[in-house]
Amino acid sequence: MSIDTSGGALTEAQATKVLWRPSNAVVTFVIFMLPALILFTTFVMLPMIDAAHFSLYKWNGYGTPTEFVGLDNFERLAGNRIFLHSFGNSMKIIAASLFIQLPVALILALLIYEKHWSNTVFRLIFFLPYILAEVASGLIWSFIFDGDYGLAAEISRWLHVDNFYILADRQWAFTAILTVIVWKYFGFHMMIYIAGLQSIPKDQIEAITIDGAGPLQVIRYVKLPMLKPALTMSVFFSVIGAMQVFDIIIPLTNGGPSNLTHSIVSFLYTFGLQRMNIGFGSAVGIVLFLFCATFAFTYRSTFQREKGAR
């Protein structure tokens, strides 16, 4: 007895077509992930590989690097007083961001998060500094701090004291930079917190209020716990952003006086690019990358463990 399979049999061409039909996962990967991976590789990974390569050479940026120095550039960094001071300045920026900028942003968000036209006006006013370009912000504040013609000069005249050149003072110049950084970015974090506060269900707040909780208890037991994802993201942005501060420092002090106000990135720009010491500057970039990558990995792992524990 024979079985007739002519009606349901697949031709060889049809079978090949079925075997090679891409799955939905493959199609999704090609459409969405592949372009992003190409861009990431082109503009992030390849430059980082080049920087790691250049950091092993003494090179001025012209031609092909030929003078191999190994880890000498990194050894120079470890003993460079200005670099170590610049690294310390970046740590101070992180501290100011975490302990001044974020609390200010949180307090303001708690005050003006509710939907009302007056709160909208205040949100716009507080968010405006973030909209301004960093260089423009630096130039505006350099005029304000100017001891001859700026607001600082006017205050000195009103108080009948000698003109005070804040940005040229070794003790106050970096404090002025920290003030500008806090002013520039607190509005960004405030808007993150406002978005988080507005997403809290009102019935939770009403329930704890009916139970007799006061405003501070509502903040402690409802608002802050519900804001934890926003706070986590805000801390991450603060630390990474603080390590990348550059274009506020350059128009304000250009790293002065006496190279006391450099951040890591402005140090890289001044002593690496401006002085055409590309190998040395690449070593600075690698140190910065390793710090940021280590922080990002550790921070993410910590909160992943906390989330898993819950």
PDB file of C-alpha atoms in Angstrom:
ATOM      1  CA  MET A   1       0.000   0.000   0.000  1.00  0.00           C
ATOM      2  CA  SER A   2       1.372   3.429  -0.899  1.00  0.00           C
ATOM      3  CA  ILE A   3       0.650   6.813   0.650  1.00  0.00           C
ATOM      4  CA  ASP A   4      -0.022   9.757  -1.609  1.00  0.00           C
ATOM      5  CA  THR A   5       1.689  12.846  -0.223  1.00  0.00           C
ATOM      6  CA  SER A   6       1.517  14.982  -3.322  1.00  0.00           C
ATOM      7  CA  GLY A   7      -1.243  17.201  -1.947  1.00  0.00           C
ATOM      8  CA  GLY A   8       0.552  18.199   1.268  1.00  0.00           C
ATOM      9  CA  ALA A   9       4.216  17.832   0.357  1.00  0.00           C
ATOM     10  CA  LEU A  10       6.507  20.865   0.327  1.00  0.00           C
ATOM     11  CA  THR A  11       8.710  21.573  -2.627  1.00  0.00           C
ATOM     12  CA  GLU A  12      12.444  21.948  -1.996  1.00  0.00           C
ATOM     13  CA  ALA A  13      12.246  25.711  -2.544  1.00  0.00           C
ATOM     14  CA  GLN A  14       9.361  26.049  -0.092  1.00  0.00           C
ATOM     15  CA  ALA A  15      11.167  23.955   2.508  1.00  0.00           C
ATOM     16  CA  THR A  16      14.286  26.117   2.182  1.00  0.00           C
ATOM     17  CA  LYS A  17      12.175  29.261   2.547  1.00  0.00           C
ATOM     18  CA  VAL A  18      10.576  27.923   5.729  1.00  0.00           C
ATOM     19  CA  LEU A  19      13.918  26.861   7.190  1.00  0.00           C
ATOM     20  CA  TRP A  20      15.480  30.303   6.625  1.00  0.00           C
ATOM     21  CA  ARG A  21      12.524  32.410   7.705  1.00  0.00           C
ATOM     22  CA  PRO A  22      13.828  34.720  10.467  1.00  0.00           C
ATOM     23  CA  SER A  23      12.099  34.594  13.831  1.00  0.00           C
ATOM     24  CA  ASN A  24      10.407  37.618  15.377  1.00  0.00           C
ATOM     25  CA  ALA A  25      13.290  37.962  17.834  1.00  0.00           C
ATOM     26  CA  VAL A  26      15.839  38.152  15.017  1.00  0.00           C
ATOM     27  CA  VAL A  27      13.772  40.719  13.116  1.00  0.00           C
ATOM     28  CA  THR A  28      13.383  42.820  16.261  1.00  0.00           C
ATOM     29  CA  PHE A  29      17.120  42.631  16.945  1.00  0.00           C
ATOM     30  CA  VAL A  30      18.045  43.679  13.412  1.00  0.00           C
ATOM     31  CA  ILE A  31      15.575  46.567  13.308  1.00  0.00           C
ATOM     32  CA  PHE A  32      16.126  48.016  16.769  1.00  0.00           C
ATOM     33  CA  MET A  33      19.403  46.766  18.237  1.00  0.00           C
ATOM     34  CA  LEU A  34      21.752  46.498  15.283  1.00  0.00           C
ATOM     35  CA  PRO A  35      21.725  50.232  14.364  1.00  0.00           C
ATOM     36  CA  ALA A  36      22.292  51.139  18.021  1.00  0.00           C
ATOM     37  CA  LEU A  37      25.156  48.649  18.291  1.00  0.00           C
ATOM     38  CA  ILE A  38      26.760  50.046  15.141  1.00  0.00           C
ATOM     39  CA  LEU A  39      26.535  53.610  16.478  1.00  0.00           C
ATOM     40  CA  PHE A  40      27.792  52.551  19.928  1.00  0.00           C
ATOM     41  CA  THR A  41      30.723  50.678  18.436  1.00  0.00           C
ATOM     42  CA  THR A  42      31.611  53.509  16.047  1.00  0.00           C
ATOM     43  CA  PHE A  43      31.356  56.438  18.452  1.00  0.00           C
ATOM     44  CA  VAL A  44      32.129  54.840  21.837  1.00  0.00           C
ATOM     45  CA  MET A  45      34.017  51.547  21.660  1.00  0.00           C
ATOM     46  CA  LEU A  46      36.396  52.325  18.786  1.00  0.00           C
ATOM     47  CA  PRO A  47      37.434  55.725  20.249  1.00  0.00           C
ATOM     48  CA  MET A  48      38.007  54.057  23.626  1.00  0.00           C
ATOM     49  CA  ILE A  49      40.186  51.385  22.004  1.00  0.00           C
ATOM     50  CA  ASP A  50      42.146  54.115  20.209  1.00  0.00           C
ATOM     51  CA  ALA A  51      42.542  56.053  23.472  1.00  0.00           C
ATOM     52  CA  ALA A  52      43.819  52.939  25.248  1.00  0.00           C
ATOM     53  CA  HIS A  53      46.311  52.437  22.408  1.00  0.00           C
ATOM     54  CA  PHE A  54      47.471  56.066  22.354  1.00  0.00           C
ATOM     55  CA  SER A  55      47.912  56.108  26.148  1.00  0.00           C
ATOM     56  CA  LEU A  56      50.861  53.748  25.727  1.00  0.00           C
ATOM     57  CA  TYR A  57      52.739  56.217  23.512  1.00  0.00           C
ATOM     58  CA  LYS A  58      54.323  59.620  23.756  1.00  0.00           C
ATOM     59  CA  TRP A  59      52.494  61.312  20.888  1.00  0.00           C
ATOM     60  CA  ASN A  60      51.644  64.871  19.867  1.00  0.00           C
ATOM     61  CA  GLY A  61      48.701  63.962  17.633  1.00  0.00           C
ATOM     62  CA  TYR A  62      50.511  64.232  14.300  1.00  0.00           C
ATOM     63  CA  GLY A  63      51.351  61.228  12.167  1.00  0.00           C
ATOM     64  CA  THR A  64      51.459  57.733  13.608  1.00  0.00           C
ATOM     65  CA  PRO A  65      52.502  57.212  17.237  1.00  0.00           C
ATOM     66  CA  THR A  66      55.880  55.467  17.287  1.00  0.00           C
ATOM     67  CA  GLU A  67      57.512  56.257  20.653  1.00  0.00           C
ATOM     68  CA  PHE A  68      56.194  53.471  22.871  1.00  0.00           C
ATOM     69  CA  VAL A  69      56.407  54.332  26.577  1.00  0.00           C
ATOM     70  CA  GLY A  70      54.239  51.591  28.094  1.00  0.00           C
ATOM     71  CA  LEU A  71      52.621  52.675  31.349  1.00  0.00           C
ATOM     72  CA  ASP A  72      54.795  55.776  31.791  1.00  0.00           C
ATOM     73  CA  ASN A  73      51.857  58.108  31.143  1.00  0.00           C
ATOM     74  CA  PHE A  74      49.900  56.464  33.962  1.00  0.00           C
ATOM     75  CA  GLU A  75      52.921  56.660  36.272  1.00  0.00           C
ATOM     76  CA  ARG A  76      53.175  60.371  35.495  1.00  0.00           C
ATOM     77  CA  LEU A  77      49.522  60.775  36.430  1.00  0.00           C
ATOM     78  CA  ALA A  78      50.031  59.037  39.768  1.00  0.00           C
ATOM     79  CA  GLY A  79      52.763  61.525  40.669  1.00  0.00           C
ATOM     80  CA  ASN A  80      51.224  64.617  39.076  1.00  0.00           C
ATOM     81  CA  ARG A  81      50.191  67.051  41.823  1.00  0.00           C
ATOM     82  CA  ILE A  82      47.818  69.003  39.567  1.00  0.00           C
ATOM     83  CA  PHE A  83      46.057  65.836  38.389  1.00  0.00           C
ATOM     84  CA  LEU A  84      45.590  64.579  41.941  1.00  0.00           C
ATOM     85  CA  HIS A  85      44.198  67.967  42.956  1.00  0.00           C
ATOM     86  CA  SER A  86      41.898  67.922  39.918  1.00  0.00           C
ATOM     87  CA  PHE A  87      40.668  64.460  40.888  1.00  0.00           C
ATOM     88  CA  GLY A  88      39.978  65.790  44.375  1.00  0.00           C
ATOM     89  CA  ASN A  89      38.037  68.684  42.855  1.00  0.00           C
ATOM     90  CA  SER A  90      35.879  66.220  40.934  1.00  0.00           C
ATOM     91  CA  MET A  91      35.172  64.416  44.214  1.00  0.00           C
ATOM     92  CA  LYS A  92      34.146  67.763  45.735  1.00  0.00           C
ATOM     93  CA  ILE A  93      31.778  68.342  42.810  1.00  0.00           C
ATOM     94  CA  ILE A  94      30.232  64.923  43.453  1.00  0.00           C
ATOM     95  CA  ALA A  95      29.833  65.777  47.149  1.00  0.00           C
ATOM     96  CA  ALA A  96      28.222  69.147  46.371  1.00  0.00           C
ATOM     97  CA  SER A  97      25.892  67.471  43.898  1.00  0.00           C
ATOM     98  CA  LEU A  98      24.804  64.746  46.314  1.00  0.00           C
ATOM     99  CA  PHE A  99      24.573  66.739  49.543  1.00  0.00           C
ATOM    100  CA  ILE A 100      23.523  70.203  48.343  1.00  0.00           C
ATOM    101  CA  GLN A 101      22.103  70.020  44.830  1.00  0.00           C
ATOM    102  CA  LEU A 102      19.880  66.955  45.269  1.00  0.00           C
ATOM    103  CA  PRO A 103      18.406  67.989  48.661  1.00  0.00           C
ATOM    104  CA  VAL A 104      17.595  71.457  47.281  1.00  0.00           C
ATOM    105  CA  ALA A 105      15.959  69.864  44.242  1.00  0.00           C
ATOM    106  CA  LEU A 106      13.959  67.475  46.439  1.00  0.00           C
ATOM    107  CA  ILE A 107      12.718  70.200  48.796  1.00  0.00           C
ATOM    108  CA  LEU A 108      11.609  72.404  45.909  1.00  0.00           C
ATOM    109  CA  ALA A 109       9.929  69.447  44.192  1.00  0.00           C
ATOM    110  CA  LEU A 110       7.949  68.677  47.351  1.00  0.00           C
ATOM    111  CA  LEU A 111       6.833  72.304  47.520  1.00  0.00           C
ATOM    112  CA  ILE A 112       5.735  72.790  43.909  1.00  0.00           C
ATOM    113  CA  TYR A 113       4.862  69.358  42.499  1.00  0.00           C
ATOM    114  CA  GLU A 114       1.100  69.790  42.718  1.00  0.00           C
ATOM    115  CA  LYS A 115      -0.641  70.877  39.521  1.00  0.00           C
ATOM    116  CA  HIS A 116      -1.382  74.587  39.853  1.00  0.00           C
ATOM    117  CA  TRP A 117      -0.604  77.508  37.567  1.00  0.00           C
ATOM    118  CA  SER A 118       1.632  79.197  40.150  1.00  0.00           C
ATOM    119  CA  ASN A 119       3.641  76.006  40.607  1.00  0.00           C
ATOM    120  CA  THR A 120       4.042  75.783  36.842  1.00  0.00           C
ATOM    121  CA  VAL A 121       5.579  79.268  36.831  1.00  0.00           C
ATOM    122  CA  PHE A 122       8.042  78.326  39.577  1.00  0.00           C
ATOM    123  CA  ARG A 123       8.955  75.095  37.780  1.00  0.00           C
ATOM    124  CA  LEU A 124       9.770  77.068  34.647  1.00  0.00           C
ATOM    125  CA  ILE A 125      11.887  79.564  36.577  1.00  0.00           C
ATOM    126  CA  PHE A 126      13.835  76.853  38.398  1.00  0.00           C
ATOM    127  CA  PHE A 127      14.303  74.780  35.234  1.00  0.00           C
ATOM    128  CA  LEU A 128      15.609  77.679  33.118  1.00  0.00           C
ATOM    129  CA  PRO A 129      19.258  77.371  34.282  1.00  0.00           C
ATOM    130  CA  TYR A 130      19.366  73.800  32.992  1.00  0.00           C
ATOM    131  CA  ILE A 131      18.138  74.909  29.570  1.00  0.00           C
ATOM    132  CA  LEU A 132      21.013  77.372  29.209  1.00  0.00           C
ATOM    133  CA  ALA A 133      24.159  76.074  27.537  1.00  0.00           C
ATOM    134  CA  GLU A 134      27.010  75.404  29.947  1.00  0.00           C
ATOM    135  CA  VAL A 135      29.323  77.890  28.249  1.00  0.00           C
ATOM    136  CA  ALA A 136      26.624  80.578  28.346  1.00  0.00           C
ATOM    137  CA  SER A 137      26.062  79.885  32.043  1.00  0.00           C
ATOM    138  CA  GLY A 138      29.783  80.160  32.691  1.00  0.00           C
ATOM    139  CA  LEU A 139      30.013  83.477  30.851  1.00  0.00           C
ATOM    140  CA  ILE A 140      26.992  84.893  32.708  1.00  0.00           C
ATOM    141  CA  TRP A 141      28.440  83.993  36.081  1.00  0.00           C
ATOM    142  CA  SER A 142      31.921  85.186  35.153  1.00  0.00           C
ATOM    143  CA  PHE A 143      30.354  88.617  34.615  1.00  0.00           C
ATOM    144  CA  ILE A 144      28.438  88.377  37.916  1.00  0.00           C
ATOM    145  CA  PHE A 145      31.648  87.504  39.786  1.00  0.00           C
ATOM    146  CA  ASP A 146      33.705  90.163  37.979  1.00  0.00           C
ATOM    147  CA  GLY A 147      35.400  92.343  40.583  1.00  0.00           C
ATOM    148  CA  ASP A 148      35.496  95.424  38.352  1.00  0.00           C
ATOM    149  CA  TYR A 149      32.184  95.557  36.489  1.00  0.00           C
ATOM    150  CA  GLY A 150      29.972  92.711  37.715  1.00  0.00           C
ATOM    151  CA  LEU A 151      27.522  92.249  40.554  1.00  0.00           C
ATOM    152  CA  ALA A 152      30.400  91.504  42.927  1.00  0.00           C
ATOM    153  CA  ALA A 153      31.854  94.940  42.152  1.00  0.00           C
ATOM    154  CA  GLU A 154      28.494  96.614  42.822  1.00  0.00           C
ATOM    155  CA  ILE A 155      28.149  94.844  46.168  1.00  0.00           C
ATOM    156  CA  SER A 156      31.669  95.925  47.102  1.00  0.00           C
ATOM    157  CA  ARG A 157      30.776  99.538  46.319  1.00  0.00           C
ATOM    158  CA  TRP A 158      27.545  99.356  48.335  1.00  0.00           C
ATOM    159  CA  LEU A 159      29.443  97.968  51.320  1.00  0.00           C
ATOM    160  CA  HIS A 160      32.310 100.459  50.826  1.00  0.00           C
ATOM    161  CA  VAL A 161      34.944  97.728  50.764  1.00  0.00           C
ATOM    162  CA  ASP A 162      37.737  96.951  48.334  1.00  0.00           C
ATOM    163  CA  ASN A 163      36.802  95.077  45.172  1.00  0.00           C
ATOM    164  CA  PHE A 164      36.847  91.324  45.666  1.00  0.00           C
ATOM    165  CA  TYR A 165      37.917  89.151  42.735  1.00  0.00           C
ATOM    166  CA  ILE A 166      36.260  85.859  43.621  1.00  0.00           C
ATOM    167  CA  LEU A 167      37.406  83.889  40.582  1.00  0.00           C
ATOM    168  CA  ALA A 168      41.009  84.975  41.124  1.00  0.00           C
ATOM    169  CA  ASP A 169      41.034  84.101  44.815  1.00  0.00           C
ATOM    170  CA  ARG A 170      42.722  80.809  45.676  1.00  0.00           C
ATOM    171  CA  GLN A 171      40.308  80.080  48.529  1.00  0.00           C
ATOM    172  CA  TRP A 172      37.012  81.135  46.943  1.00  0.00           C
ATOM    173  CA  ALA A 173      37.382  80.370  43.220  1.00  0.00           C
ATOM    174  CA  PHE A 174      36.367  76.727  43.447  1.00  0.00           C
ATOM    175  CA  THR A 175      33.530  77.539  45.853  1.00  0.00           C
ATOM    176  CA  ALA A 176      32.190  79.884  43.179  1.00  0.00           C
ATOM    177  CA  ILE A 177      32.384  77.063  40.624  1.00  0.00           C
ATOM    178  CA  LEU A 178      30.479  74.719  42.943  1.00  0.00           C
ATOM    179  CA  THR A 179      27.801  77.395  43.375  1.00  0.00           C
ATOM    180  CA  VAL A 180      27.347  77.667  39.620  1.00  0.00           C
ATOM    181  CA  ILE A 181      27.195  73.880  39.192  1.00  0.00           C
ATOM    182  CA  VAL A 182      24.502  73.533  41.873  1.00  0.00           C
ATOM    183  CA  TRP A 183      22.535  76.420  40.317  1.00  0.00           C
ATOM    184  CA  LYS A 184      22.886  74.981  36.819  1.00  0.00           C
ATOM    185  CA  TYR A 185      21.672  71.428  37.407  1.00  0.00           C
ATOM    186  CA  PHE A 186      19.313  71.395  40.399  1.00  0.00           C
ATOM    187  CA  GLY A 187      16.344  72.111  38.107  1.00  0.00           C
ATOM    188  CA  PHE A 188      16.956  68.915  36.143  1.00  0.00           C
ATOM    189  CA  HIS A 189      16.770  66.764  39.259  1.00  0.00           C
ATOM    190  CA  MET A 190      13.812  68.761  40.562  1.00  0.00           C
ATOM    191  CA  MET A 191      11.833  67.839  37.439  1.00  0.00           C
ATOM    192  CA  ILE A 192      12.727  64.154  37.899  1.00  0.00           C
ATOM    193  CA  TYR A 193      11.346  64.294  41.438  1.00  0.00           C
ATOM    194  CA  ILE A 194       8.242  66.196  40.358  1.00  0.00           C
ATOM    195  CA  ALA A 195       7.479  63.528  37.768  1.00  0.00           C
ATOM    196  CA  GLY A 196       7.862  60.866  40.460  1.00  0.00           C
ATOM    197  CA  LEU A 197       5.685  62.734  42.959  1.00  0.00           C
ATOM    198  CA  GLN A 198       2.920  63.303  40.433  1.00  0.00           C
ATOM    199  CA  SER A 199       2.799  59.563  39.728  1.00  0.00           C
ATOM    200  CA  ILE A 200       2.024  58.692  43.374  1.00  0.00           C
ATOM    201  CA  PRO A 201      -1.618  57.565  43.696  1.00  0.00           C
ATOM    202  CA  LYS A 202      -3.587  60.167  45.623  1.00  0.00           C
ATOM    203  CA  ASP A 203      -5.569  57.519  47.479  1.00  0.00           C
ATOM    204  CA  GLN A 204      -2.406  56.424  49.306  1.00  0.00           C
ATOM    205  CA  ILE A 205      -1.802  59.956  50.539  1.00  0.00           C
ATOM    206  CA  GLU A 206      -5.463  60.372  51.478  1.00  0.00           C
ATOM    207  CA  ALA A 207      -5.486  57.062  53.368  1.00  0.00           C
ATOM    208  CA  ILE A 208      -2.499  57.906  55.567  1.00  0.00           C
ATOM    209  CA  THR A 209      -3.842  61.429  56.095  1.00  0.00           C
ATOM    210  CA  ILE A 210      -7.173  60.053  57.309  1.00  0.00           C
ATOM    211  CA  ASP A 211      -5.243  57.868  59.753  1.00  0.00           C
ATOM    212  CA  GLY A 212      -3.868  61.049  61.317  1.00  0.00           C
ATOM    213  CA  ALA A 213      -0.490  61.419  59.599  1.00  0.00           C
ATOM    214  CA  GLY A 214       0.917  64.922  59.316  1.00  0.00           C
ATOM    215  CA  PRO A 215       2.726  66.417  56.290  1.00  0.00           C
ATOM    216  CA  LEU A 216       6.161  65.209  57.443  1.00  0.00           C
ATOM    217  CA  GLN A 217       4.866  61.692  58.057  1.00  0.00           C
ATOM    218  CA  VAL A 218       3.288  61.640  54.589  1.00  0.00           C
ATOM    219  CA  ILE A 219       6.654  62.594  53.117  1.00  0.00           C
ATOM    220  CA  ARG A 220       8.536  60.019  55.186  1.00  0.00           C
ATOM    221  CA  TYR A 221       6.230  57.026  54.816  1.00  0.00           C
ATOM    222  CA  VAL A 222       4.657  57.577  51.388  1.00  0.00           C
ATOM    223  CA  LYS A 223       6.417  60.094  49.182  1.00  0.00           C
ATOM    224  CA  LEU A 224      10.065  59.230  49.825  1.00  0.00           C
ATOM    225  CA  PRO A 225       9.594  55.437  49.500  1.00  0.00           C
ATOM    226  CA  MET A 226       7.655  55.959  46.266  1.00  0.00           C
ATOM    227  CA  LEU A 227      10.407  58.285  45.033  1.00  0.00           C
ATOM    228  CA  LYS A 228      13.181  55.715  45.467  1.00  0.00           C
ATOM    229  CA  PRO A 229      13.463  54.888  41.723  1.00  0.00           C
ATOM    230  CA  ALA A 230      13.693  58.606  40.899  1.00  0.00           C
ATOM    231  CA  LEU A 231      16.241  59.186  43.666  1.00  0.00           C
ATOM    232  CA  THR A 232      18.309  56.230  42.456  1.00  0.00           C
ATOM    233  CA  MET A 233      18.385  57.561  38.908  1.00  0.00           C
ATOM    234  CA  SER A 234      19.134  61.085  40.124  1.00  0.00           C
ATOM    235  CA  VAL A 235      22.146  59.983  42.173  1.00  0.00           C
ATOM    236  CA  PHE A 236      23.530  58.091  39.174  1.00  0.00           C
ATOM    237  CA  PHE A 237      23.159  61.111  36.884  1.00  0.00           C
ATOM    238  CA  SER A 238      24.734  63.375  39.518  1.00  0.00           C
ATOM    239  CA  VAL A 239      27.879  61.308  39.948  1.00  0.00           C
ATOM    240  CA  ILE A 240      28.464  60.653  36.248  1.00  0.00           C
ATOM    241  CA  GLY A 241      27.662  64.273  35.369  1.00  0.00           C
ATOM    242  CA  ALA A 242      29.976  65.597  38.090  1.00  0.00           C
ATOM    243  CA  MET A 243      32.877  63.591  36.685  1.00  0.00           C
ATOM    244  CA  GLN A 244      32.295  65.163  33.262  1.00  0.00           C
ATOM    245  CA  VAL A 245      32.120  68.838  34.301  1.00  0.00           C
ATOM    246  CA  PHE A 246      34.192  70.863  31.871  1.00  0.00           C
ATOM    247  CA  ASP A 247      32.506  73.662  29.955  1.00  0.00           C
ATOM    248  CA  ILE A 248      31.454  75.576  33.073  1.00  0.00           C
ATOM    249  CA  ILE A 249      35.001  75.661  34.447  1.00  0.00           C
ATOM    250  CA  ILE A 250      36.706  76.879  31.273  1.00  0.00           C
ATOM    251  CA  PRO A 251      34.791  80.194  30.868  1.00  0.00           C
ATOM    252  CA  LEU A 252      34.823  80.836  34.624  1.00  0.00           C
ATOM    253  CA  THR A 253      38.451  80.255  35.624  1.00  0.00           C
ATOM    254  CA  ASN A 254      40.082  78.196  32.859  1.00  0.00           C
ATOM    255  CA  GLY A 255      41.444  76.068  35.683  1.00  0.00           C
ATOM    256  CA  GLY A 256      43.057  78.968  37.539  1.00  0.00           C
ATOM    257  CA  PRO A 257      44.277  80.468  39.700  1.00  0.00           C
ATOM    258  CA  SER A 258      47.446  78.353  39.687  1.00  0.00           C
ATOM    259  CA  ASN A 259      45.598  75.318  38.247  1.00  0.00           C
ATOM    260  CA  LEU A 260      43.586  74.975  41.468  1.00  0.00           C
ATOM    261  CA  THR A 261      40.102  74.707  39.934  1.00  0.00           C
ATOM    262  CA  HIS A 262      40.553  72.023  37.297  1.00  0.00           C
ATOM    263  CA  SER A 263      38.260  69.029  37.116  1.00  0.00           C
ATOM    264  CA  ILE A 264      39.534  65.808  35.562  1.00  0.00           C
ATOM    265  CA  VAL A 265      38.085  66.721  32.160  1.00  0.00           C
ATOM    266  CA  SER A 266      39.403  70.299  32.149  1.00  0.00           C
ATOM    267  CA  PHE A 267      42.798  68.899  33.200  1.00  0.00           C
ATOM    268  CA  LEU A 268      42.632  66.513  30.231  1.00  0.00           C
ATOM    269  CA  TYR A 269      41.738  69.393  27.908  1.00  0.00           C
ATOM    270  CA  THR A 270      44.450  71.732  29.186  1.00  0.00           C
ATOM    271  CA  PHE A 271      47.369  69.349  29.642  1.00  0.00           C
ATOM    272  CA  GLY A 272      46.424  66.843  26.959  1.00  0.00           C
ATOM    273  CA  LEU A 273      44.792  68.590  24.008  1.00  0.00           C
ATOM    274  CA  GLN A 274      45.946  72.200  24.336  1.00  0.00           C
ATOM    275  CA  ARG A 275      49.556  71.164  24.909  1.00  0.00           C
ATOM    276  CA  MET A 276      49.370  68.521  22.162  1.00  0.00           C
ATOM    277  CA  ASN A 277      50.265  65.723  24.544  1.00  0.00           C
ATOM    278  CA  ILE A 278      47.738  63.253  23.195  1.00  0.00           C
ATOM    279  CA  GLY A 279      49.247  60.158  24.791  1.00  0.00           C
ATOM    280  CA  PHE A 280      49.163  61.740  28.246  1.00  0.00           C
ATOM    281  CA  GLY A 281      45.631  63.046  27.678  1.00  0.00           C
ATOM    282  CA  SER A 282      44.498  59.597  26.547  1.00  0.00           C
ATOM    283  CA  ALA A 283      45.782  58.151  29.815  1.00  0.00           C
ATOM    284  CA  VAL A 284      43.647  60.689  31.700  1.00  0.00           C
ATOM    285  CA  GLY A 285      40.647  59.666  29.593  1.00  0.00           C
ATOM    286  CA  ILE A 286      41.204  55.990  30.381  1.00  0.00           C
ATOM    287  CA  VAL A 287      41.342  56.729  34.122  1.00  0.00           C
ATOM    288  CA  LEU A 288      38.111  58.717  33.843  1.00  0.00           C
ATOM    289  CA  PHE A 289      36.427  55.934  31.862  1.00  0.00           C
ATOM    290  CA  LEU A 290      37.487  53.261  34.350  1.00  0.00           C
ATOM    291  CA  PHE A 291      36.192  55.317  37.273  1.00  0.00           C
ATOM    292  CA  CYS A 292      32.804  55.943  35.639  1.00  0.00           C
ATOM    293  CA  ALA A 293      32.466  52.346  34.428  1.00  0.00           C
ATOM    294  CA  THR A 294      33.362  50.956  37.867  1.00  0.00           C
ATOM    295  CA  PHE A 295      30.874  53.248  39.572  1.00  0.00           C
ATOM    296  CA  ALA A 296      28.119  52.432  37.078  1.00  0.00           C
ATOM    297  CA  PHE A 297      28.661  48.674  37.402  1.00  0.00           C
ATOM    298  CA  THR A 298      28.873  48.768  41.213  1.00  0.00           C
ATOM    299  CA  TYR A 299      25.872  51.066  41.543  1.00  0.00           C
ATOM    300  CA  ARG A 300      23.739  48.944  39.240  1.00  0.00           C
ATOM    301  CA  SER A 301      24.786  45.698  40.925  1.00  0.00           C
ATOM    302  CA  THR A 302      23.991  47.097  44.371  1.00  0.00           C
ATOM    303  CA  PHE A 303      20.463  48.096  43.463  1.00  0.00           C
ATOM    304  CA  GLN A 304      19.866  44.905  41.516  1.00  0.00           C
ATOM    305  CA  ARG A 305      20.737  42.932  44.665  1.00  0.00           C
ATOM    306  CA  GLU A 306      18.417  45.108  46.750  1.00  0.00           C
ATOM    307  CA  LYS A 307      15.621  44.618  44.245  1.00  0.00           C
ATOM    308  CA  GLY A 308      16.191  40.856  44.261  1.00  0.00           C
ATOM    309  CA  ALA A 309      16.171  40.780  48.066  1.00  0.00           C
ATOM    310  CA  ARG A 310      12.735  42.395  48.095  1.00  0.00           C
TER     311      ARG A 310
END
